């Protein structure tokens, strides 16, 4: 299941972070997400990997840690999406699909005229949409 | 003979002011002042005609036939009057007037520099109008 | 005399006009509202301005509407309302409103919109509840009607942004200006 | 979502917005009005890029981004592409639209122009018209800047409308 | 890894044994171990020792029905096979031993027998070595054969070593090696095959055995360096092992797990090493993942969870070390698209740091688990204490308890509880923190080197937490501080919160109040991250001492600080000796633009004007904002400027401050309460003292008496948004009400110079006249303030530009100045002290500086400028007064300046003209005239010895009346005697006043005595002065000279004089004489003619000619009768000299006469005396 999703701004500041666990490892998840930014930097800035094929928004598994797997996604507008799951084997396609939906939700959220770019996403409808996406993902993969 | 279907075209704003006048080679060219006066006179007559009507809900004169010319008048629901002086028996002038009305909405009302109710000075309007009249003449020649 | 061509159906009408991406419209309007909020600060003032803008737009838009939808003069306010709901909204926003809640003397009714392109993506922040986001629409209606010599008051009754189930604006016909004699300057 | 509305809506709103800012709020100080209008455009551009870049890989360089603006972005907005793109390869790009949609309805009062020709005291009229046109153009300028900024390209955008309805936008990338 | 036994860590080496001939052993074993692959040698000096090769006592034959084994693997098994169970044994005999002496032969045989019997149990291979002295001495065939028979080996297993001969020796040794190698491989193959057979036949009683067998087969394969096979069986083994966890019941669950994991660890290690050494990094990592995944969930019962975590952590540590030692690199074949379908691995998994970090994490898990267990188990401690004499059993991962009664020692199994308490006691003997720190540090360093800042700081955060746990607070604080920086910068509020939570406690423990307060305040002011916070804050071990961030916890922290400051002790912090409550002196916090505490309090100061005059009031807005969760009441607010006299203090009304301790600055009492996120806007009036820059430096807020927060003032214009809060989705409020100020307000303004309250007056009277000493009074009136060390600069500049007031060519000579400043004379109105005049500092022709005496307010001072015009020029006069307000130096720095300027025209006072006249009715014939009529030299010519008239006119061309004191002709030095000039009419009383544009004429008679073609008459000399009513007289009257042009003096050959009465009466005839005098010494013929005139009739011829003798006079007379009255033209006469062919007619003026109608009655003679006067 997905335990945490996050949106990270281009200054590497968290814009949205929601954990979906009962256990109070919210803090730990913050750490996990924050550390994953290093991998994103590594993947994106690594000189040898600027062939267009590698410019796709989906960054794949960033790193496994403890019993989490951290997946990443980087939009054209330098917004980073991060998804933390405890599923053992996640299919690439599922992850991609998840992020595609998530991205759509994000885009609508920032299209709210009252959302100020670079600020945290406080939209309720966004979080609602996200949690449905998360649920569908969990069900999708476990099924 | 068919070459000059329309002698002249007037546009009058809702308060009777002439906001557009164009002459297409009628014999007795009227100068600006005359045309202004004519316009407001026509405006009044038009109003009177409504009063004269035996039945309520009359929209006023829309065709005035003289021995050597017809005067077609079209009044938009917003009170702007378009009327054309043309040769006797000239056909579907009212369609033409409608078209002109559309041109008016497109190129006059959508021109940010045009102030409502003011005389029309829009080259684009002139341009398109000329084309329409031209087309109309061609049509007349065609028949 | 009957209009040379019969009035078009709403869909035909919408199909006939030039159309653009709704997002552009929605976002532009949103941006304007936000900018107004920052510049005018007072929410009430913003509402006023939006209405004013709407009015100005309406005064120009109505002619285009009349010209392109060959509607003939409406018998009464009821008919006018229907035309607006079925043709007006459709022609410009691509959605239709329903007219309901007529009062006894038929001078005030409600336009109800389930769908409203103006508010896609919009979510009112807590700080500016009280903002009549869609005021531009009511302004347009008011302006347009005034051009066809109907003085009206338009107010919002329901607003989905406020959690209502639909958008409902109340249109009240205050007075119908008759065609008066224009004997002014010349005599 | 292929949702659409009548072009008149956008025209009307934009026109009225410009009128409101230049006429009502900041009539006295056009430069303030300009900034506001540009800001509105900026937000729109910013949000539109979010939408329109959704399904595509990241741009690897500036040129790619600019091309995106010229092609997909433009045609999303105006159903046509930028007609001509020039660059000096040192961070300046010129995007020319030979028939810029938002200027097709604009015709500056010919009489004023003619007056301009022979009479100089009425030039104020003429360039006020020109000024208002440029006010109209602050909006698309803002859109372009917003779009590019959101793609991580800080730049300044100006418009040149020497021959209507053709119009060219000059993008200067801040380095 | 290093605590693994050697035999586990290194790949196994084949073992052979040699018996006998001990003296040769060293060289042989050396040779064997030196070969590739090396071979270990178990050297037995003599056959008696061979017994150790024998199987251990309790050897059973393997075919007997086996009872369930007590464990999976014997500890010593590996070791045994590497040190005590040779694959082959070589019996060494000396050649001479076996040949010849039968006794020895027998001995050899028996030894061989023994050996055979010893190794008979296992199928250890036998080799016989015969040692020969040298190749030379032959060795009887039958002996070797016999030996072979005895040893039951085929011929090639009997090796002959040749001792003495080097080449032979090595040759034979190589033979031996190859034989050994061959034998070994067969040996291990056989062994392996034997056991594999069992696996394949599945004839084993229990899972344990199958695992054991797999292990053994794998090991044997390793002996043979058959890695694939080894790998295969290890993996098989570990698979079975994983399965048995659920099934096996041999041991109580806990110990079972322990054993299984122990085995798993070993086997996994084997696999990893095999893979890594084979350079199969990707496989190794993948395998490791698999390994981890299959055991991560197998924690066992909670009270022994710590065992699991310890073991788990060790897995990571060991694998990390392996990765590190076998320096692995990402293979190029791998797709760069890490973490995607075409490459499941990720970058970090190739980095040992990654594993160290996780090892550390898990070790910390262990620590938590341990704390948990020890806390929970201790309760049951009383029941059964820690069992003594527990020791590892012979089986890997098993523990037993030695039980001795008397001399019998029994080994008893342990119950899980016993084991648990044992393990617990063992675990508690260690302090894990430092282990964890070490791991984190390793990870930290290599992440640092990889440029993975966040990973690194996560690690150092981990270290810090361990230090904190270990009670090393200063280290902890230092590390936490470092990490906090990153979180602040990237706005990770929640992480920062945790961090600060620790820091706060560190500060508390280190008893540093200031830190404690600042950390606490920062925490309290942190934005809450939406989505976080609902986590229950019980588990402090996970969330840090601060618990999870919630609005309430923020408020508590804030409150706590307030309590401490106000000395009230909040109950929750009485626990430790944190004696904050007795703080007497206040604590100071400084907040600048970069301080993290900006979110606690920011001060924004804006002057309402861009610039201001000194000592004129001006408003300044001070706006404060705080993000602290609860309202902050400020006791006292001090606003400090660089001009200290502007400082002011605002004291809250709540605080009953004894206003005594509030110093000079303005005191304003209002309510000073800061509400969360709201700007507190104060406006105050300041009066800047001096000019120059006025900047607000800081705003000091005293909060609850003991905390003084000193905020560096910020300009709203250049105020950058708040750290952390800038990401909050809340609309910013402006520091000041009016937006203009909010966007453009500055905390720094320029105070202008005070405007001069001194007036400088130049009252100029009209234009200056060339030549006069033009005096121009300058008056200085000090209206407002005193004038100190004043200085008056005077500068004359040509009004037509071109600055220089001298004609360029003769710039150097000072005379040539067209206008010059002669001097300045001070005349102070009240005390006429003259000495000021002297201290004129500098005077040039066009520039001067005068020092002005000190003037107190109201005084005035004035002086005169004396300027002289040499030419008519218009001049700009610039006068600038520079002075300072005080005489003190620092004040003298900025001086005030008053500038005045005036344009003055220089006018020529008079224009002088002149003209020559003949005597009345007398006309000399001047030949030059006649000639010159053609030529054009304007030179006027005079007749010699004849009194010529000279009329000089002086016209006043100014607007003012002038006095003409004197008009004279000054002849040139030589000219004096040659030509007499005397004034005929002059200035009557001592001067003549000339009104503007009035003209004065002076008449002179000029009587030249010599003939000269160009004679200098000299110059006209005028002396004039202004006709000013107040009579400053002669002294300043100006002489002006003008040279007369040269004249031409000649002698006239003929002189015509006309004579007629002064007047005539109508009708009365009179005579009219014309006298022609011939002054030459020649006879002159002349003609003359008289023309009729209608006014006269006359008698006599009209024309006439005559000869005149030298020096004689010829007279022609006519009688005339006038016909008309009035001034009449006499008949015109023309005299023509034949000789000179020159005609001469007297000018009409000379030929008129007045005709009275009748005899006039003259009252006085004056009427015509005046004209008479003219004629001499």
PDB file of C-alpha atoms in Angstrom, chain A residues 8 11-19 24 27-28 30-31 33-35 37-39 41-43 48-49 53-54 56 58-67 69 71 86 88-89 92 96 114 116 118-122, chain E residues 289 293 296-297 336-341 344 346-349 354 358 361-362 365 451-455 458 486-487 490-492 494-495 498 527-532 534-536 539 542-543 725-730 732:
ATOM      1  CA  UNK A   8       8.175  19.004  -3.335  1.00  0.00           C
ATOM      2  CA  UNK A  11      13.414  24.829  -3.941  1.00  0.00           C
ATOM      3  CA  UNK A  12      13.169  21.328  -2.489  1.00  0.00           C
ATOM      4  CA  UNK A  13      10.655  22.527   0.016  1.00  0.00           C
ATOM      5  CA  UNK A  14       7.671  20.336   0.832  1.00  0.00           C
ATOM      6  CA  UNK A  15       4.459  21.635  -0.701  1.00  0.00           C
ATOM      7  CA  UNK A  16       2.296  18.722   0.238  1.00  0.00           C
ATOM      8  CA  UNK A  17       2.970  15.638   2.252  1.00  0.00           C
ATOM      9  CA  UNK A  18       0.372  13.149   3.336  1.00  0.00           C
ATOM     10  CA  UNK A  19       1.018   9.901   5.089  1.00  0.00           C
ATOM     11  CA  UNK A  24       3.028   7.441  13.911  1.00  0.00           C
ATOM     12  CA  UNK A  27       8.270  11.900  10.986  1.00  0.00           C
ATOM     13  CA  UNK A  28      10.185   8.966   9.578  1.00  0.00           C
ATOM     14  CA  UNK A  30       9.350  13.033   6.222  1.00  0.00           C
ATOM     15  CA  UNK A  31      12.919  11.857   6.522  1.00  0.00           C
ATOM     16  CA  UNK A  33      10.963  11.751   1.432  1.00  0.00           C
ATOM     17  CA  UNK A  34      13.550  14.375   2.189  1.00  0.00           C
ATOM     18  CA  UNK A  35      16.425  11.983   1.613  1.00  0.00           C
ATOM     19  CA  UNK A  37      15.512  14.287  -3.011  1.00  0.00           C
ATOM     20  CA  UNK A  38      19.187  13.412  -3.155  1.00  0.00           C
ATOM     21  CA  UNK A  39      18.442  10.577  -5.504  1.00  0.00           C
ATOM     22  CA  UNK A  41      19.132  15.344  -7.862  1.00  0.00           C
ATOM     23  CA  UNK A  42      21.481  12.532  -8.742  1.00  0.00           C
ATOM     24  CA  UNK A  43      19.192  11.214 -11.444  1.00  0.00           C
ATOM     25  CA  UNK A  48      25.673  11.276 -18.605  1.00  0.00           C
ATOM     26  CA  UNK A  49      21.934  10.849 -18.517  1.00  0.00           C
ATOM     27  CA  UNK A  53      14.806   9.094 -23.214  1.00  0.00           C
ATOM     28  CA  UNK A  54      15.873   9.921 -19.701  1.00  0.00           C
ATOM     29  CA  UNK A  56      10.739  11.393 -18.962  1.00  0.00           C
ATOM     30  CA  UNK A  58       8.716   9.266 -14.265  1.00  0.00           C
ATOM     31  CA  UNK A  59      11.931   8.686 -12.341  1.00  0.00           C
ATOM     32  CA  UNK A  60      11.185   5.189 -11.122  1.00  0.00           C
ATOM     33  CA  UNK A  61      12.258   3.660  -7.846  1.00  0.00           C
ATOM     34  CA  UNK A  62      14.432   6.179  -6.069  1.00  0.00           C
ATOM     35  CA  UNK A  63      15.610   3.857  -3.375  1.00  0.00           C
ATOM     36  CA  UNK A  64      14.387   1.165  -1.103  1.00  0.00           C
ATOM     37  CA  UNK A  65      14.868   1.859   2.557  1.00  0.00           C
ATOM     38  CA  UNK A  66      13.943  -0.201   5.561  1.00  0.00           C
ATOM     39  CA  UNK A  67      10.634  -1.604   4.431  1.00  0.00           C
ATOM     40  CA  UNK A  69      10.105   1.756  -1.541  1.00  0.00           C
ATOM     41  CA  UNK A  71       9.253   6.332  -6.183  1.00  0.00           C
ATOM     42  CA  UNK A  86       5.410  -0.747   1.369  1.00  0.00           C
ATOM     43  CA  UNK A  88       7.157  -5.550  -2.167  1.00  0.00           C
ATOM     44  CA  UNK A  89       7.052  -5.572  -5.910  1.00  0.00           C
ATOM     45  CA  UNK A  92       6.547   0.010 -13.315  1.00  0.00           C
ATOM     46  CA  UNK A  96       3.614   5.429 -13.791  1.00  0.00           C
ATOM     47  CA  UNK A 114      -6.165  31.390  -5.413  1.00  0.00           C
ATOM     48  CA  UNK A 116       0.005  30.965  -5.186  1.00  0.00           C
ATOM     49  CA  UNK A 118       5.509  27.905  -4.774  1.00  0.00           C
ATOM     50  CA  UNK A 119       3.249  27.757  -1.759  1.00  0.00           C
ATOM     51  CA  UNK A 120       1.919  24.723   0.017  1.00  0.00           C
ATOM     52  CA  UNK A 121      -1.116  23.111  -1.486  1.00  0.00           C
ATOM     53  CA  UNK A 122      -3.907  23.587   0.995  1.00  0.00           C
TER      54      UNK A 122
ATOM     55  CA  UNK E 289      17.601  -7.835  -1.290  1.00  0.00           C
ATOM     56  CA  UNK E 293      13.203  -9.444   2.371  1.00  0.00           C
ATOM     57  CA  UNK E 296      12.860  -8.712   7.662  1.00  0.00           C
ATOM     58  CA  UNK E 297       9.477  -9.901   8.874  1.00  0.00           C
ATOM     59  CA  UNK E 336      21.306   4.109 -16.536  1.00  0.00           C
ATOM     60  CA  UNK E 337      17.597   4.200 -15.938  1.00  0.00           C
ATOM     61  CA  UNK E 338      17.839   3.087 -12.369  1.00  0.00           C
ATOM     62  CA  UNK E 339      14.774   1.997 -10.521  1.00  0.00           C
ATOM     63  CA  UNK E 340      12.775   1.347 -13.664  1.00  0.00           C
ATOM     64  CA  UNK E 341      11.754  -1.835 -15.368  1.00  0.00           C
ATOM     65  CA  UNK E 344      15.585  -2.588 -10.870  1.00  0.00           C
ATOM     66  CA  UNK E 346      19.133   2.064  -7.563  1.00  0.00           C
ATOM     67  CA  UNK E 347      22.293   4.093  -7.260  1.00  0.00           C
ATOM     68  CA  UNK E 348      22.678   3.986  -3.549  1.00  0.00           C
ATOM     69  CA  UNK E 349      22.561   0.211  -3.426  1.00  0.00           C
ATOM     70  CA  UNK E 354      23.638   2.969   2.083  1.00  0.00           C
ATOM     71  CA  UNK E 358      20.547   1.064   7.364  1.00  0.00           C
ATOM     72  CA  UNK E 361      19.051   2.413  11.729  1.00  0.00           C
ATOM     73  CA  UNK E 362      18.428  -1.213  12.593  1.00  0.00           C
ATOM     74  CA  UNK E 365      15.874  -0.401  16.338  1.00  0.00           C
ATOM     75  CA  UNK E 451      27.358  14.953  -2.458  1.00  0.00           C
ATOM     76  CA  UNK E 452      24.184  13.534  -1.047  1.00  0.00           C
ATOM     77  CA  UNK E 453      23.632  16.260   1.460  1.00  0.00           C
ATOM     78  CA  UNK E 454      20.274  15.153   2.707  1.00  0.00           C
ATOM     79  CA  UNK E 455      21.298  11.567   3.223  1.00  0.00           C
ATOM     80  CA  UNK E 458      20.018  12.363   8.021  1.00  0.00           C
ATOM     81  CA  UNK E 486      19.595  22.340   6.011  1.00  0.00           C
ATOM     82  CA  UNK E 487      16.028  21.847   7.182  1.00  0.00           C
ATOM     83  CA  UNK E 490      14.678  23.811   2.573  1.00  0.00           C
ATOM     84  CA  UNK E 491      11.723  24.525   4.778  1.00  0.00           C
ATOM     85  CA  UNK E 492      11.144  21.073   6.177  1.00  0.00           C
ATOM     86  CA  UNK E 494       8.486  18.910  10.648  1.00  0.00           C
ATOM     87  CA  UNK E 495      12.049  17.676  10.513  1.00  0.00           C
ATOM     88  CA  UNK E 498      12.147  17.272  15.709  1.00  0.00           C
ATOM     89  CA  UNK E 527       4.617  26.700  10.790  1.00  0.00           C
ATOM     90  CA  UNK E 528       2.790  23.429  11.198  1.00  0.00           C
ATOM     91  CA  UNK E 529       3.036  21.221   8.202  1.00  0.00           C
ATOM     92  CA  UNK E 530      -0.421  20.499   7.009  1.00  0.00           C
ATOM     93  CA  UNK E 531      -1.010  16.761   7.088  1.00  0.00           C
ATOM     94  CA  UNK E 532       1.427  16.167   9.891  1.00  0.00           C
ATOM     95  CA  UNK E 534      -2.229  14.148  13.993  1.00  0.00           C
ATOM     96  CA  UNK E 535       0.290  11.461  14.936  1.00  0.00           C
ATOM     97  CA  UNK E 536       0.048  10.736  18.618  1.00  0.00           C
ATOM     98  CA  UNK E 539       6.328   7.595  21.235  1.00  0.00           C
ATOM     99  CA  UNK E 542      10.407   8.002  17.506  1.00  0.00           C
ATOM    100  CA  UNK E 543       9.384  11.624  17.427  1.00  0.00           C
ATOM    101  CA  UNK E 725       6.348  30.732   6.462  1.00  0.00           C
ATOM    102  CA  UNK E 726       6.858  31.869   2.912  1.00  0.00           C
ATOM    103  CA  UNK E 727       5.643  28.456   1.815  1.00  0.00           C
ATOM    104  CA  UNK E 728       2.534  28.672   3.923  1.00  0.00           C
ATOM    105  CA  UNK E 729      -0.544  29.239   1.921  1.00  0.00           C
ATOM    106  CA  UNK E 730      -1.661  32.337   3.733  1.00  0.00           C
ATOM    107  CA  UNK E 732       0.777  38.041   3.173  1.00  0.00           C
TER     108      UNK E 732
END
